[in-house]
Amino acid sequence: TYQGNSIHFNISAEDTLFLRNFAKEHKITLFTVMLSTFAFLMAKYTNQKDVAIGIPIANRSMEFMENII
């Protein structure tokens, strides 16, 4: 179905700093870290190897990159 739900939570300043540093160290965005974590958890909870997650906006600022996704 298209029904969903939301779960709101807070991440401590200490954990946020850790995640930001992790992203910086691996030269990826914080968004990528969080999305990867979400995908991993969804795969574990559903016992599926493949999980499809849609992102509504590519947010690419360079026009020539729009067709990459």
Coordinates of C-alpha atoms in Angstrom, one line a residue:
T1 CA 0.0 0.0 0.0
Y2 CA 1.0 3.6 -0.1
Q3 CA 0.3 4.1 3.6
G4 CA 3.3 5.0 5.7
N5 CA 4.3 6.4 9.0
S6 CA 6.9 8.6 10.5
I7 CA 9.2 8.1 13.4
H8 CA 10.8 11.2 14.8
F9 CA 14.0 11.0 16.8
N10 CA 16.9 13.2 17.8
I11 CA 20.6 12.4 17.3
S12 CA 22.9 13.7 20.0
A13 CA 25.5 16.4 19.2
E14 CA 28.2 13.8 19.9
D15 CA 26.8 11.3 17.5
T16 CA 26.2 14.0 14.9
L17 CA 29.8 15.0 15.1
F18 CA 30.9 11.3 14.8
L19 CA 28.7 10.9 11.7
R20 CA 30.0 14.1 10.1
N21 CA 33.6 13.1 10.7
F22 CA 32.9 9.6 9.3
A23 CA 31.5 11.2 6.2
K24 CA 34.4 13.6 5.8
E25 CA 37.0 10.9 6.4
H26 CA 35.4 8.7 3.6
K27 CA 34.8 11.7 1.3
I28 CA 31.0 11.2 1.2
T29 CA 28.1 13.3 2.3
L30 CA 26.2 13.0 5.5
F31 CA 23.2 12.3 3.4
T32 CA 24.9 9.2 1.9
V33 CA 25.9 8.0 5.4
M34 CA 22.3 8.3 6.6
L35 CA 20.7 6.8 3.5
S36 CA 23.1 3.9 3.5
T37 CA 22.4 3.2 7.2
F38 CA 18.6 3.3 6.4
A39 CA 19.0 0.9 3.5
F40 CA 21.1 -1.5 5.6
L41 CA 18.5 -1.4 8.4
M42 CA 15.6 -2.0 5.9
A43 CA 17.4 -5.0 4.4
K44 CA 18.0 -6.5 7.9
Y45 CA 14.5 -5.9 9.1
T46 CA 12.9 -7.2 6.0
N47 CA 15.4 -10.1 5.4
Q48 CA 15.8 -8.9 1.8
K49 CA 19.1 -8.6 -0.1
D50 CA 17.7 -5.9 -2.4
V51 CA 16.0 -2.8 -1.1
A52 CA 14.8 0.0 -3.4
I53 CA 14.6 3.5 -1.9
G54 CA 13.4 6.4 -3.9
I55 CA 14.8 9.9 -3.6
P56 CA 12.5 12.6 -4.9
I57 CA 15.1 15.2 -5.9
A58 CA 18.6 14.7 -7.4
N59 CA 19.6 18.2 -6.2
R60 CA 22.3 18.5 -8.8
S61 CA 23.4 22.1 -9.4
M62 CA 25.3 21.4 -12.7
E63 CA 22.9 21.0 -15.7
F64 CA 25.2 18.4 -17.4
M65 CA 24.8 16.1 -14.4
E66 CA 21.0 16.0 -14.5
N67 CA 20.9 12.8 -16.7
I68 CA 23.3 10.8 -14.5
I69 CA 20.5 9.6 -12.2

